[in-house]
Amino acid sequence: MSLSLSLLRANLGAWVVSLLILASWFGVSGSTQKIGRGYRLVAIGRSPGGEGLAGVLQVKQSTGKYGPDIRQLKFFVRHETEDRLRVYITDDDQERWEVPYDLLPRERVPQTKPASSSGSLNLPAGEFSGEKLVFTYKADPFGFTVKRKSDGQILFDTNAGAGDPYNSLVFKDQYLEISTRLPGGAAIYGLGENTQPGGIRLRPNDPYTLYTTDISAINLNMDLYGSHPFYMDLRNVNGEPSAHGVLLLNSNGMDVVYRGTSLTYKAIGGVLDFYFFSGPTPLGVVDQYTSLIGRPAPMPYWAFGLTLSPSWMDLLLSGNGIHQCRWGYQNISVVESVVEAYQKARIPLDVIWNDDDHMDAAKDFTLDPVNYPRAKLLAFLEKIHAQGMKYIVLIDPGIAVNESYGVFVRGMAADVFIKYGGKPYLAQVWPGPVYFPDFLSPSGVSWWVDEIDRFHELVPVDGLWIDMNEVSNFCTGQCEMPTAAHPCPVPNSDTPWICCLVCKNITETRWDEPPYKINASGSQVPLGFKTIATSATHYGGVLEYNAHSLYGFSQAVATRRALQGLQGKRPFILTRSTFVGSGALAAHWTGDNKGTWEDLRYSISTMLNFGIFGMPMVGSDICGFYPAPTEELCNRWIELGAFYPFSRDHSNLHSPRQELYLWDSVAASARNALGLRYRLLPYLYTLSYEAHTTGAPIARPLFFSFPNFTEAYGLSTQFLLGRGVMVSPVLEQGATAVKALFPPGTWYNLFDLRKTVSAEDGQYVTLDAPLNEINVHEARATPFTLVVAFPLGAAVGEASGGVFVDDDERPEMKLEDGQSTYATFYATLQNGTVRVWSDVAHGSFALQQELIIEKVTLVGVSGAGRGLSIELNPRSLMVEIGGLALPLGKNFSLTWRMEIGS
């Protein structure tokens, strides 16, 4: 819930910002203005221990723009794995801020003074080679390149020529600049979080600013809730595709200027800590990236939608429904009525959420004694838990300043709040005046864990939703409590987001007014605008200036630690603000969107970006957060949203209700789309396992599976679930057909396997797109159907796939005997003979659960077989082998010969 800041920040109060500033930012970003003169290499050699390369750089000529240059730098280069190279540059004399190692665990940089001069190096001149990547350096002016050894492609090149629109290396205290040359045909993805109107592929000269900010996702090309300074570069050279990744691990605010043939980082602090990932496939890049930042968190089965209640089984809706939420469920009776209405409408609902409505005066870890009395809430939870449903509530970071509020009192006693001038920093959010917990403080984390434990004793929630954690603040600057004559919050106010504290702007420090202004909120607003003052301090004197974009990440770390200690179950956390590594902790939704056709379309690009960022459990508010969607739009949105990895309908207090059962047509579309999601549930959960073990996105761009298919490089209106399930939604008002791009191959309509599209070289096909009815079939607790797809009419073919099953509430998601099973399936077609078999790892769990494969469906084959219960549909080349009872936990093999009838 963040209506207060859901529109573009137009009213800046005392801050005078004009369009001239915006224009000047674009002018500077694209200009050839030379800010520095670069550095020269003065020493280089093996680092102590010989594990890497170390060097010393001296500035060639200091300049005053954005402050003096740091005179001497040191750098360290190491091939950390065969496919990951690290290049680290920092001040040689003073320790500088960097992302804390205890927050994002990784290898520490050793003492980087070279142990010997370059003359004693037993290496090719100017090169430091690993198994897959090669680091090459130039001495004066210093520059380096990273190339892939297998094909010689230069992946990153910082050497600047006189005519280039960027500088050589610039390293000042509050301004770091470094650039890379790019080939013109490279397709670049990532650098978020922002809403990209042009689609997932980055467009030259669009602004890319990274600084966690609470403004609505409707604001295009602006810094939003998360900071992810990572990009993937996909190239196709002479018909050979290759991908690599680049991470600049830096939490300070930054602008990234992408010109098409070059890319420039402009960071306002920290260090230059680069990681290069060799790929060469998109899946390989994400695998390598998440091996560094943390694999995506294991998700409970119910997060994708699962209900095992007999009453829901009677409705043939025993699983894979939607999450439902609204800011504005004013009492528990309303929530009960929503659950009942979903059941009456025969729409599967598996998780019900509360925004802050359950709270007493918007205070965290409390219950409204009138509208959400504990006894009534507990009775409701007992009922829905018996049906297999789950319940999640919101908590915001701001803790109400209230001496009668136990959470606040305990926080003050433990000294857990962020400081300004030695006192807790005063801000305002929904409860009124608040202090913000410091999650970099060990005491702050311990206090937060304890408060969650206390709250869980009060209400046995099944997960937590952490919101407003960029951090969002309704006020700006240094604030004080108003006089008694002007209470804050204003009683019965309809606009609680209007600042009611007495505040003054902070302009006297270089942290609040840095020399370089990033393009914050698209108009260079001050860094502390509607958030914590950047000269405030965290534990150990850490400046908010440096740690700002880590707040939501650090809160997720603390929240996960708390939930892992409750009953030993797998945690579920939804967070709005994210950073590098957040996917290892939580799911994400894309924030405050609008119920418009444009926002429907934008949701796909943002979802796909987060898969690349290593945060695959992601989705947007279905039907839009505000204002009221049209009936047609909501139909189309649930058809798309049913295939978001995280599928939730959520709306705004100030908008009309939009639950899916309110329109008959939308209810029908929901049953249809969620029914197909239900059929795919074992597949989706297996994708979640693959995400947790390899980083592979659940929802991914088409080029992940078809990197040779260059037509898909910019495609942002379709996507894949896993390797081969393609979703092509309707995204335009009034449309009853959709023009879909099909990569090479045979494609079977999962609503009706008799319908196929064969695309030899890849092509656009116009498909009918009514709001089709679909059937609901197997659930997790019922027999599986194995679908094997061969190329249509092929005489020879191969296929493979897999399924993962486990006890989804166990904290760990891993293969372990008696706790989980992974079955890999293979199929071949050759000389008229079909063979289908499995290779099972740790089959005892599936055997204990008595999971069986009841039917094998072959599509693309012709003919009939002997000795099996086979139903042939010759028009679609589909064969179904029913009447099976193959234990999922045992290897099996089926072989039969196809015969073409006359």
mmCIF file of N, CA and C in Angstrom, residues 89-159:
data_model
loop_
_atom_site.group_PDB
_atom_site.id
_atom_site.type_symbol
_atom_site.label_atom_id
_atom_site.label_comp_id
_atom_site.label_asym_id
_atom_site.label_seq_id
_atom_site.Cartn_x
_atom_site.Cartn_y
_atom_site.Cartn_z
ATOM 1 N N ILE A 89 38.301 -2.272 -7.866
ATOM 2 C CA ILE A 89 39.108 -1.051 -7.854
ATOM 3 C C ILE A 89 38.645 -0.169 -6.707
ATOM 4 N N THR A 90 39.601 0.306 -5.901
ATOM 5 C CA THR A 90 39.245 1.145 -4.767
ATOM 6 C C THR A 90 40.409 2.076 -4.418
ATOM 7 N N ASP A 91 40.189 2.924 -3.426
ATOM 8 C CA ASP A 91 41.202 3.852 -2.921
ATOM 9 C C ASP A 91 42.353 3.057 -2.311
ATOM 10 N N ASP A 92 43.573 3.475 -2.606
ATOM 11 C CA ASP A 92 44.741 2.771 -2.077
ATOM 12 C C ASP A 92 45.041 3.152 -0.633
ATOM 13 N N ASP A 93 44.522 4.280 -0.179
ATOM 14 C CA ASP A 93 44.875 4.782 1.153
ATOM 15 C C ASP A 93 43.737 4.667 2.169
ATOM 16 N N GLN A 94 42.495 4.862 1.738
ATOM 17 C CA GLN A 94 41.373 4.913 2.660
ATOM 18 C C GLN A 94 40.375 3.794 2.361
ATOM 19 N N GLU A 95 39.884 3.171 3.419
ATOM 20 C CA GLU A 95 38.833 2.176 3.240
ATOM 21 C C GLU A 95 37.558 2.868 2.800
ATOM 22 N N ARG A 96 36.870 2.273 1.845
ATOM 23 C CA ARG A 96 35.653 2.861 1.318
ATOM 24 C C ARG A 96 34.460 1.935 1.568
ATOM 25 N N TRP A 97 33.286 2.538 1.508
ATOM 26 C CA TRP A 97 32.053 1.780 1.677
ATOM 27 C C TRP A 97 31.892 0.751 0.550
ATOM 28 N N GLU A 98 31.446 -0.423 0.909
ATOM 29 C CA GLU A 98 31.018 -1.417 -0.063
ATOM 30 C C GLU A 98 29.926 -2.257 0.571
ATOM 31 N N VAL A 99 29.206 -2.997 -0.242
ATOM 32 C CA VAL A 99 28.112 -3.830 0.267
ATOM 33 C C VAL A 99 28.670 -4.756 1.337
ATOM 34 N N PRO A 100 28.092 -4.745 2.533
ATOM 35 C CA PRO A 100 28.664 -5.544 3.633
ATOM 36 C C PRO A 100 28.736 -7.032 3.285
ATOM 37 N N TYR A 101 29.852 -7.631 3.640
ATOM 38 C CA TYR A 101 30.068 -9.040 3.336
ATOM 39 C C TYR A 101 29.169 -9.946 4.162
ATOM 40 N N ASP A 102 28.752 -9.509 5.353
ATOM 41 C CA ASP A 102 27.861 -10.348 6.142
ATOM 42 C C ASP A 102 26.420 -10.263 5.639
ATOM 43 N N LEU A 103 26.111 -9.243 4.844
ATOM 44 C CA LEU A 103 24.774 -9.105 4.281
ATOM 45 C C LEU A 103 24.663 -9.881 2.970
ATOM 46 N N LEU A 104 25.671 -9.770 2.123
ATOM 47 C CA LEU A 104 25.731 -10.525 0.869
ATOM 48 C C LEU A 104 27.045 -11.299 0.875
ATOM 49 N N PRO A 105 27.035 -12.532 1.388
ATOM 50 C CA PRO A 105 28.279 -13.295 1.524
ATOM 51 C C PRO A 105 28.948 -13.542 0.178
ATOM 52 N N ARG A 106 30.264 -13.358 0.152
ATOM 53 C CA ARG A 106 31.067 -13.575 -1.043
ATOM 54 C C ARG A 106 32.529 -13.598 -0.620
ATOM 55 N N GLU A 107 33.407 -13.907 -1.544
ATOM 56 C CA GLU A 107 34.831 -13.937 -1.221
ATOM 57 C C GLU A 107 35.326 -12.534 -0.901
ATOM 58 N N ARG A 108 36.120 -12.438 0.142
ATOM 59 C CA ARG A 108 36.692 -11.146 0.504
ATOM 60 C C ARG A 108 37.916 -10.836 -0.360
ATOM 61 N N VAL A 109 38.100 -9.557 -0.596
ATOM 62 C CA VAL A 109 39.265 -9.118 -1.366
ATOM 63 C C VAL A 109 40.484 -9.142 -0.449
ATOM 64 N N PRO A 110 41.558 -9.822 -0.840
ATOM 65 C CA PRO A 110 42.755 -9.844 0.009
ATOM 66 C C PRO A 110 43.511 -8.525 -0.092
ATOM 67 N N GLN A 111 44.571 -8.407 0.673
ATOM 68 C CA GLN A 111 45.476 -7.279 0.542
ATOM 69 C C GLN A 111 45.934 -7.194 -0.911
ATOM 70 N N THR A 112 45.682 -6.053 -1.529
ATOM 71 C CA THR A 112 45.847 -6.002 -2.981
ATOM 72 C C THR A 112 47.142 -5.346 -3.446
ATOM 73 N N LYS A 113 48.071 -5.092 -2.569
ATOM 74 C CA LYS A 113 49.367 -4.599 -3.044
ATOM 75 C C LYS A 113 50.078 -5.689 -3.835
ATOM 76 N N PRO A 114 50.617 -5.375 -5.004
ATOM 77 C CA PRO A 114 51.297 -6.430 -5.766
ATOM 78 C C PRO A 114 52.514 -6.944 -5.025
ATOM 79 N N ALA A 115 52.695 -8.260 -5.089
ATOM 80 C CA ALA A 115 53.829 -8.874 -4.407
ATOM 81 C C ALA A 115 55.113 -8.730 -5.205
ATOM 82 N N SER A 116 54.990 -8.414 -6.496
ATOM 83 C CA SER A 116 56.182 -8.284 -7.333
ATOM 84 C C SER A 116 55.876 -7.313 -8.449
ATOM 85 N N SER A 117 56.908 -6.877 -9.137
ATOM 86 C CA SER A 117 56.705 -5.973 -10.262
ATOM 87 C C SER A 117 56.275 -6.774 -11.482
ATOM 88 N N SER A 118 55.814 -6.044 -12.495
ATOM 89 C CA SER A 118 55.349 -6.726 -13.707
ATOM 90 C C SER A 118 56.472 -7.479 -14.398
ATOM 91 N N GLY A 119 57.728 -7.050 -14.154
ATOM 92 C CA GLY A 119 58.833 -7.711 -14.828
ATOM 93 C C GLY A 119 59.026 -9.153 -14.401
ATOM 94 N N SER A 120 58.558 -9.493 -13.195
ATOM 95 C CA SER A 120 58.747 -10.860 -12.717
ATOM 96 C C SER A 120 57.547 -11.750 -13.005
ATOM 97 N N LEU A 121 56.511 -11.187 -13.634
ATOM 98 C CA LEU A 121 55.336 -12.008 -13.934
ATOM 99 C C LEU A 121 55.654 -13.023 -15.029
ATOM 100 N N ASN A 122 55.303 -14.214 -14.768
ATOM 101 C CA ASN A 122 55.482 -15.257 -15.771
ATOM 102 C C ASN A 122 54.185 -15.426 -16.557
ATOM 103 N N LEU A 123 53.717 -14.320 -17.194
ATOM 104 C CA LEU A 123 52.452 -14.286 -17.916
ATOM 105 C C LEU A 123 52.663 -13.596 -19.252
ATOM 106 N N PRO A 124 51.797 -13.847 -20.226
ATOM 107 C CA PRO A 124 51.842 -13.036 -21.447
ATOM 108 C C PRO A 124 51.685 -11.569 -21.086
ATOM 109 N N ALA A 125 52.393 -10.714 -21.750
ATOM 110 C CA ALA A 125 52.373 -9.290 -21.429
ATOM 111 C C ALA A 125 50.960 -8.757 -21.472
ATOM 112 N N GLY A 126 50.549 -8.137 -20.389
ATOM 113 C CA GLY A 126 49.265 -7.461 -20.328
ATOM 114 C C GLY A 126 48.059 -8.353 -20.229
ATOM 115 N N GLU A 127 48.249 -9.660 -19.955
ATOM 116 C CA GLU A 127 47.106 -10.566 -19.877
ATOM 117 C C GLU A 127 47.134 -11.355 -18.583
ATOM 118 N N PHE A 128 45.959 -11.696 -18.124
ATOM 119 C CA PHE A 128 45.794 -12.576 -16.969
ATOM 120 C C PHE A 128 44.658 -13.526 -17.335
ATOM 121 N N SER A 129 45.009 -14.736 -17.678
ATOM 122 C CA SER A 129 44.067 -15.647 -18.310
ATOM 123 C C SER A 129 43.543 -16.672 -17.324
ATOM 124 N N GLY A 130 42.239 -16.946 -17.434
ATOM 125 C CA GLY A 130 41.621 -18.025 -16.691
ATOM 126 C C GLY A 130 41.158 -19.103 -17.647
ATOM 127 N N GLU A 131 40.304 -20.008 -17.156
ATOM 128 C CA GLU A 131 39.863 -21.115 -17.996
ATOM 129 C C GLU A 131 38.975 -20.643 -19.133
ATOM 130 N N LYS A 132 38.108 -19.633 -18.861
ATOM 131 C CA LYS A 132 37.169 -19.204 -19.888
ATOM 132 C C LYS A 132 37.234 -17.714 -20.201
ATOM 133 N N LEU A 133 37.793 -16.920 -19.303
ATOM 134 C CA LEU A 133 37.847 -15.475 -19.497
ATOM 135 C C LEU A 133 39.292 -14.999 -19.418
ATOM 136 N N VAL A 134 39.561 -13.924 -20.149
ATOM 137 C CA VAL A 134 40.901 -13.340 -20.178
ATOM 138 C C VAL A 134 40.795 -11.861 -19.824
ATOM 139 N N PHE A 135 41.590 -11.444 -18.848
ATOM 140 C CA PHE A 135 41.692 -10.031 -18.464
ATOM 141 C C PHE A 135 42.946 -9.457 -19.126
ATOM 142 N N THR A 136 42.756 -8.375 -19.887
ATOM 143 C CA THR A 136 43.871 -7.708 -20.564
ATOM 144 C C THR A 136 43.903 -6.254 -20.126
ATOM 145 N N TYR A 137 45.082 -5.731 -19.852
ATOM 146 C CA TYR A 137 45.175 -4.353 -19.368
ATOM 147 C C TYR A 137 46.131 -3.545 -20.233
ATOM 148 N N LYS A 138 45.879 -2.234 -20.217
ATOM 149 C CA LYS A 138 46.758 -1.269 -20.866
ATOM 150 C C LYS A 138 47.229 -0.294 -19.790
ATOM 151 N N ALA A 139 48.513 0.128 -19.876
ATOM 152 C CA ALA A 139 49.113 0.853 -18.758
ATOM 153 C C ALA A 139 48.774 2.343 -18.740
ATOM 154 N N ASP A 140 48.788 3.040 -19.865
ATOM 155 C CA ASP A 140 48.689 4.501 -19.832
ATOM 156 C C ASP A 140 47.964 5.019 -21.077
ATOM 157 N N PRO A 141 46.761 5.560 -20.888
ATOM 158 C CA PRO A 141 45.981 5.556 -19.649
ATOM 159 C C PRO A 141 45.480 4.152 -19.355
ATOM 160 N N PHE A 142 45.320 3.859 -18.083
ATOM 161 C CA PHE A 142 44.925 2.519 -17.698
ATOM 162 C C PHE A 142 43.529 2.192 -18.242
ATOM 163 N N GLY A 143 43.430 1.047 -18.797
ATOM 164 C CA GLY A 143 42.147 0.512 -19.233
ATOM 165 C C GLY A 143 42.251 -0.994 -19.275
ATOM 166 N N PHE A 144 41.127 -1.658 -19.273
ATOM 167 C CA PHE A 144 41.181 -3.111 -19.332
ATOM 168 C C PHE A 144 40.053 -3.641 -20.220
ATOM 169 N N THR A 145 40.252 -4.847 -20.680
ATOM 170 C CA THR A 145 39.222 -5.559 -21.427
ATOM 171 C C THR A 145 39.047 -6.936 -20.808
ATOM 172 N N VAL A 146 37.844 -7.469 -21.003
ATOM 173 C CA VAL A 146 37.547 -8.853 -20.629
ATOM 174 C C VAL A 146 37.046 -9.539 -21.889
ATOM 175 N N LYS A 147 37.666 -10.653 -22.215
ATOM 176 C CA LYS A 147 37.225 -11.369 -23.405
ATOM 177 C C LYS A 147 37.000 -12.834 -23.081
ATOM 178 N N ARG A 148 36.157 -13.455 -23.880
ATOM 179 C CA ARG A 148 35.891 -14.876 -23.751
ATOM 180 C C ARG A 148 36.938 -15.642 -24.537
ATOM 181 N N LYS A 149 37.544 -16.603 -23.884
ATOM 182 C CA LYS A 149 38.666 -17.307 -24.500
ATOM 183 C C LYS A 149 38.224 -18.161 -25.689
ATOM 184 N N SER A 150 37.036 -18.752 -25.603
ATOM 185 C CA SER A 150 36.638 -19.716 -26.624
ATOM 186 C C SER A 150 36.412 -19.079 -27.987
ATOM 187 N N ASP A 151 35.889 -17.861 -28.031
ATOM 188 C CA ASP A 151 35.593 -17.240 -29.325
ATOM 189 C C ASP A 151 36.298 -15.908 -29.531
ATOM 190 N N GLY A 152 37.053 -15.462 -28.515
ATOM 191 C CA GLY A 152 37.801 -14.217 -28.644
ATOM 192 C C GLY A 152 36.958 -12.955 -28.558
ATOM 193 N N GLN A 153 35.671 -13.077 -28.286
ATOM 194 C CA GLN A 153 34.826 -11.887 -28.206
ATOM 195 C C GLN A 153 35.207 -11.017 -27.015
ATOM 196 N N ILE A 154 35.308 -9.712 -27.248
ATOM 197 C CA ILE A 154 35.552 -8.765 -26.167
ATOM 198 C C ILE A 154 34.214 -8.452 -25.508
ATOM 199 N N LEU A 155 34.107 -8.765 -24.234
ATOM 200 C CA LEU A 155 32.853 -8.614 -23.508
ATOM 201 C C LEU A 155 32.754 -7.265 -22.808
ATOM 202 N N PHE A 156 33.900 -6.688 -22.452
ATOM 203 C CA PHE A 156 33.922 -5.425 -21.708
ATOM 204 C C PHE A 156 35.228 -4.738 -22.050
ATOM 205 N N ASP A 157 35.147 -3.463 -22.403
ATOM 206 C CA ASP A 157 36.336 -2.735 -22.872
ATOM 207 C C ASP A 157 36.262 -1.303 -22.355
ATOM 208 N N THR A 158 37.097 -0.973 -21.377
ATOM 209 C CA THR A 158 37.053 0.347 -20.747
ATOM 210 C C THR A 158 37.969 1.361 -21.418
ATOM 211 N N ASN A 159 38.702 0.983 -22.421
ATOM 212 C CA ASN A 159 39.638 1.903 -23.073
ATOM 213 C C ASN A 159 38.868 2.956 -23.866
#
